[in-house]
Short mmCIF file of C-alpha atoms in Angstrom, two decimals:
data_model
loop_
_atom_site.label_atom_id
_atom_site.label_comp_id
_atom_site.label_asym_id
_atom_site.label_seq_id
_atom_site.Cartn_x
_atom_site.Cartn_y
_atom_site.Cartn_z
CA UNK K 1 -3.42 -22.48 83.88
CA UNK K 2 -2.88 -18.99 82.83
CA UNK K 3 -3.27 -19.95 79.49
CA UNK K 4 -6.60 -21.84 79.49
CA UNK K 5 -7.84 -18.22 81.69
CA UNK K 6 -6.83 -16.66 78.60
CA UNK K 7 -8.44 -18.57 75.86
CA UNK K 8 -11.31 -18.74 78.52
CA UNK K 9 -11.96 -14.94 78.88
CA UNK K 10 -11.37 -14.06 74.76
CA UNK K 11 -14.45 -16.78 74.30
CA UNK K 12 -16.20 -15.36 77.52
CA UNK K 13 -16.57 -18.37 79.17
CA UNK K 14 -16.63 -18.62 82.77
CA UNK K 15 -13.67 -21.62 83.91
CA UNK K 16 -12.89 -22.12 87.33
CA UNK K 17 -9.07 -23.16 87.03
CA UNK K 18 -6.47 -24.24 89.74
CA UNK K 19 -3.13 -26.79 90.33
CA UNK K 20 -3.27 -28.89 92.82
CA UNK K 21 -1.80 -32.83 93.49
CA UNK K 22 -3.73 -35.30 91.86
CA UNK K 23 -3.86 -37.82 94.52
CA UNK K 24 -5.09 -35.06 97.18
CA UNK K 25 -7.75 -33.00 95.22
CA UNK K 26 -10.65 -33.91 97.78
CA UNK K 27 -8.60 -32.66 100.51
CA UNK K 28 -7.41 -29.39 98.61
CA UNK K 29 -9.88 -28.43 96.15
CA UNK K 30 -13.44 -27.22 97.31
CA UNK K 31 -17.14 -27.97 95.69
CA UNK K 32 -17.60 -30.31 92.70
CA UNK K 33 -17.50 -29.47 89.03
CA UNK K 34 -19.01 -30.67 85.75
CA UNK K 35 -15.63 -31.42 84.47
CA UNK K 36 -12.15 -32.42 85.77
CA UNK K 37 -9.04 -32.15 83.48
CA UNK K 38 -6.20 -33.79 83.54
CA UNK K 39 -4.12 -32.74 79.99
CA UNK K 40 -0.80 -33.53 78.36
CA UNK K 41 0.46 -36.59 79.90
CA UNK K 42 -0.07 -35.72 83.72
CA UNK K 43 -1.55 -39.03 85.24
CA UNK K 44 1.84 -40.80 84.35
CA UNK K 45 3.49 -39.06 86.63
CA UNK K 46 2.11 -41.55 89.18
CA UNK K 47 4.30 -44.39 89.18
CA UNK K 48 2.41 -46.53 91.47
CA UNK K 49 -1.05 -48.56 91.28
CA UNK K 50 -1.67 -46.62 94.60
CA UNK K 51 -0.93 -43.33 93.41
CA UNK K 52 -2.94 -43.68 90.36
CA UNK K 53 -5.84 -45.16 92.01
CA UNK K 54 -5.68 -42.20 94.61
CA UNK K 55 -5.59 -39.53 91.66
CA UNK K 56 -8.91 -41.55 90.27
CA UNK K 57 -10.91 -41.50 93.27
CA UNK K 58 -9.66 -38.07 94.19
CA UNK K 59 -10.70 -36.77 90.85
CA UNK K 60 -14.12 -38.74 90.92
CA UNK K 61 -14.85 -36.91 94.42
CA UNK K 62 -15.04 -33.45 92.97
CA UNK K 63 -17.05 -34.58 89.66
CA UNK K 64 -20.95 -33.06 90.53
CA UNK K 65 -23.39 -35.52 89.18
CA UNK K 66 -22.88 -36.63 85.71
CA UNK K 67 -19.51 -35.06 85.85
CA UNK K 68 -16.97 -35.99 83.46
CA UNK K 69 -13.14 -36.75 83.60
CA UNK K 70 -11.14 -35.51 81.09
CA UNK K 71 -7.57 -37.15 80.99
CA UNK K 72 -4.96 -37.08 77.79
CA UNK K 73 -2.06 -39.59 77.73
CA UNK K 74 0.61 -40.74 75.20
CA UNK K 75 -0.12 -43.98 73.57
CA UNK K 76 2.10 -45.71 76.40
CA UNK K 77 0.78 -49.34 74.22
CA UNK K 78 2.48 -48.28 71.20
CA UNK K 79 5.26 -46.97 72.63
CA UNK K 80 6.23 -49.66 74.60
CA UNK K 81 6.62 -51.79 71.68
CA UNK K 82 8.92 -49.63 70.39
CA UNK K 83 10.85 -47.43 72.94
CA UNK K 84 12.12 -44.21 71.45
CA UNK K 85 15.34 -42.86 72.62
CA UNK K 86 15.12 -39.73 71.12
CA UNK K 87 12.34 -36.82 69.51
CA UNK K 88 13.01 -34.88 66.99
CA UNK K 89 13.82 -31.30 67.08
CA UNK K 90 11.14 -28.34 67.31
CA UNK K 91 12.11 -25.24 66.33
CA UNK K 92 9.66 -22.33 67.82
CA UNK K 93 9.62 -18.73 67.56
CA UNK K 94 7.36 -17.21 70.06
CA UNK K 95 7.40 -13.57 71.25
CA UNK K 96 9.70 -14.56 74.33
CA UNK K 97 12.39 -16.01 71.61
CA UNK K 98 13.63 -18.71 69.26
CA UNK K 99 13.53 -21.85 71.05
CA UNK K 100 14.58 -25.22 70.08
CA UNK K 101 13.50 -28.18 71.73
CA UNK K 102 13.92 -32.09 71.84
CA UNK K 103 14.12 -34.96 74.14
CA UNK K 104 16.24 -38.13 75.14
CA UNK K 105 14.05 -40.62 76.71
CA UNK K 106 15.98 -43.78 79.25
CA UNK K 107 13.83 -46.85 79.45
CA UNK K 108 13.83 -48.87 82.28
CA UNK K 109 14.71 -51.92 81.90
CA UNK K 110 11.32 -53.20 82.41
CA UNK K 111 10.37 -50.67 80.04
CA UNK K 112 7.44 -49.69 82.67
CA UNK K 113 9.18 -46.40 83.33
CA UNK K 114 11.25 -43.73 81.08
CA UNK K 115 13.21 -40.74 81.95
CA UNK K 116 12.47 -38.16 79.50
CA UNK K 117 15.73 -35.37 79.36
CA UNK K 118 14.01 -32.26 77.93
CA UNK K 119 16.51 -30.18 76.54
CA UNK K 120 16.09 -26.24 75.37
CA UNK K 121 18.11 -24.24 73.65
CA UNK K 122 18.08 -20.73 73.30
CA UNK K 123 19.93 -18.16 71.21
CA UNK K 124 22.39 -16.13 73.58
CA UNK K 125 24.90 -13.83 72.47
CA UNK K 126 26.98 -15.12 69.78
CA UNK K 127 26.02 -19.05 70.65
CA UNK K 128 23.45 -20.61 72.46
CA UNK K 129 21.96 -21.38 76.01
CA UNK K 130 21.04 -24.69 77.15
CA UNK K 131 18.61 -26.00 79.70
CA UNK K 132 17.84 -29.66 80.75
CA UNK K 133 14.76 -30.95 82.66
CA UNK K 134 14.30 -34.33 83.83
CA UNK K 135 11.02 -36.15 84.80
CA UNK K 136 10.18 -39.92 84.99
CA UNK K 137 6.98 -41.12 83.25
CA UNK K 138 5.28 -44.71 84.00
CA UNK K 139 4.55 -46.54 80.55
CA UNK K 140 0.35 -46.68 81.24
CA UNK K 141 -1.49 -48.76 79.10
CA UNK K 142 -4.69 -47.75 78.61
CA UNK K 143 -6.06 -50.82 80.05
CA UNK K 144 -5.03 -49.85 83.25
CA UNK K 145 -6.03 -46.14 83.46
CA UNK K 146 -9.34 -47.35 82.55
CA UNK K 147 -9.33 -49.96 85.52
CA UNK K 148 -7.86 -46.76 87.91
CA UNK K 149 -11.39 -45.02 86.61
CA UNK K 150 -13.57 -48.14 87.03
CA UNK K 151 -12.43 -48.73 90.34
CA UNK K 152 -12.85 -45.11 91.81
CA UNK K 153 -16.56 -45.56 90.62
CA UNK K 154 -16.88 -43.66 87.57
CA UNK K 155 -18.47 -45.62 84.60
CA UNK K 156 -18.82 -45.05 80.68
CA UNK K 157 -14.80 -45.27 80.02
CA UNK K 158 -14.19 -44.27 76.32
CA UNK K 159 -11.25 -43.78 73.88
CA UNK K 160 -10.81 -40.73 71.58
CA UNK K 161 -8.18 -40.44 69.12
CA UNK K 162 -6.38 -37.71 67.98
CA UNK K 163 -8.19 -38.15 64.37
CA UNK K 164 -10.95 -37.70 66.59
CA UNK K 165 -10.18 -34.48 68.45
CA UNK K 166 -7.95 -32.99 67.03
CA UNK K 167 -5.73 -33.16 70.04
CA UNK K 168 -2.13 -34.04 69.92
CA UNK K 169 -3.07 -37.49 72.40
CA UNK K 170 -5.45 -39.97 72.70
CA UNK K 171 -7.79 -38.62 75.17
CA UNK K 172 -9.94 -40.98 77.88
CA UNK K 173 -13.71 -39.57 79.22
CA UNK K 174 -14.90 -41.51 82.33
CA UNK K 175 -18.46 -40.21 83.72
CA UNK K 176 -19.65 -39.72 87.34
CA UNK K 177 -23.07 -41.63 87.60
#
């Protein structure tokens, strides 16, 4: 959030920002706005039909009129096919420090869930520090995101690809009629 403020203020653009649970927005967030963004792999954090279609209509709810919905996912219908265990390394030097990061992904069985095992390293003293993060992601195929967005009443579902946008994951726009 702080960074989209950021980027938001050097263009001098005005962006209302804020974090709030998916699933509850119409209870926590007030007004309606022309857009609603959800970036970077968020919505499958909801591991439920229920929760998803929650997050859907809750998002819908605070789109003004002709509103759009803005949600970015990994390609859960490719990956499926092939379930990764592992990404490679990245290697980043930012002003807070060299970092190196990767992760070990655990399928479920079902291979409708993985547990991704996000694991940084940092350079401290004479060796290095490591951290470890867990989080469990649902496998959603874009079929059924769409569905989540049809069924919380927004219309004109589309598909962009990273070719497309730029953007590091395919991105799905759903409209408020």
């Amino acid at each position: 959030m702080a960074r989209a403020e950021r980027e938001a203020r050097a263009m001098n653009v005005h962006l209302t920002t804020g974090v709030a649970d998916m699933r509850t927005l119409d209870a926590q967030v007030e007004g309606t706005f022309p857009v609603v963004l959800a970036l970077d792999n968020a919505v499958t954090h909801l591991l439920t039909d229920e929760d998803l279609d929650a997050a859907a209509r809750a998002m819908a709810s605070k789109l003004a009129p002709g509103g759009l919905v803005v949600l970015s996912v990994r390609d859960a219908d490719a990956l499926v096919q092939s379930q990764p265990r592992f990404t490679s390394e990245r290697l980043l030097d930012a002003p807070e420090g060299r970092r190196i990061l990767f992760q070990i992904w655990d399928w479920a069985a079902d291979g409708r869930t993985y547990t991704v095992h996000q694991f940084i390293l940092r350079p401290e003293g004479k060796g290095w520090h490591t951290t470890e993060h867990t989080g469990v992601y649902r496998a959603l195929h874009r079929v059924d995101l769409e569905r989540a967005l049809t069924r919380a009443g927004l219309m004109d579902t589309r598909w962009h690809t990273p070719e497309e946008t730029g953007f590091h994951q395919p991105i799905l726009t759903a409209r408020r009629a």
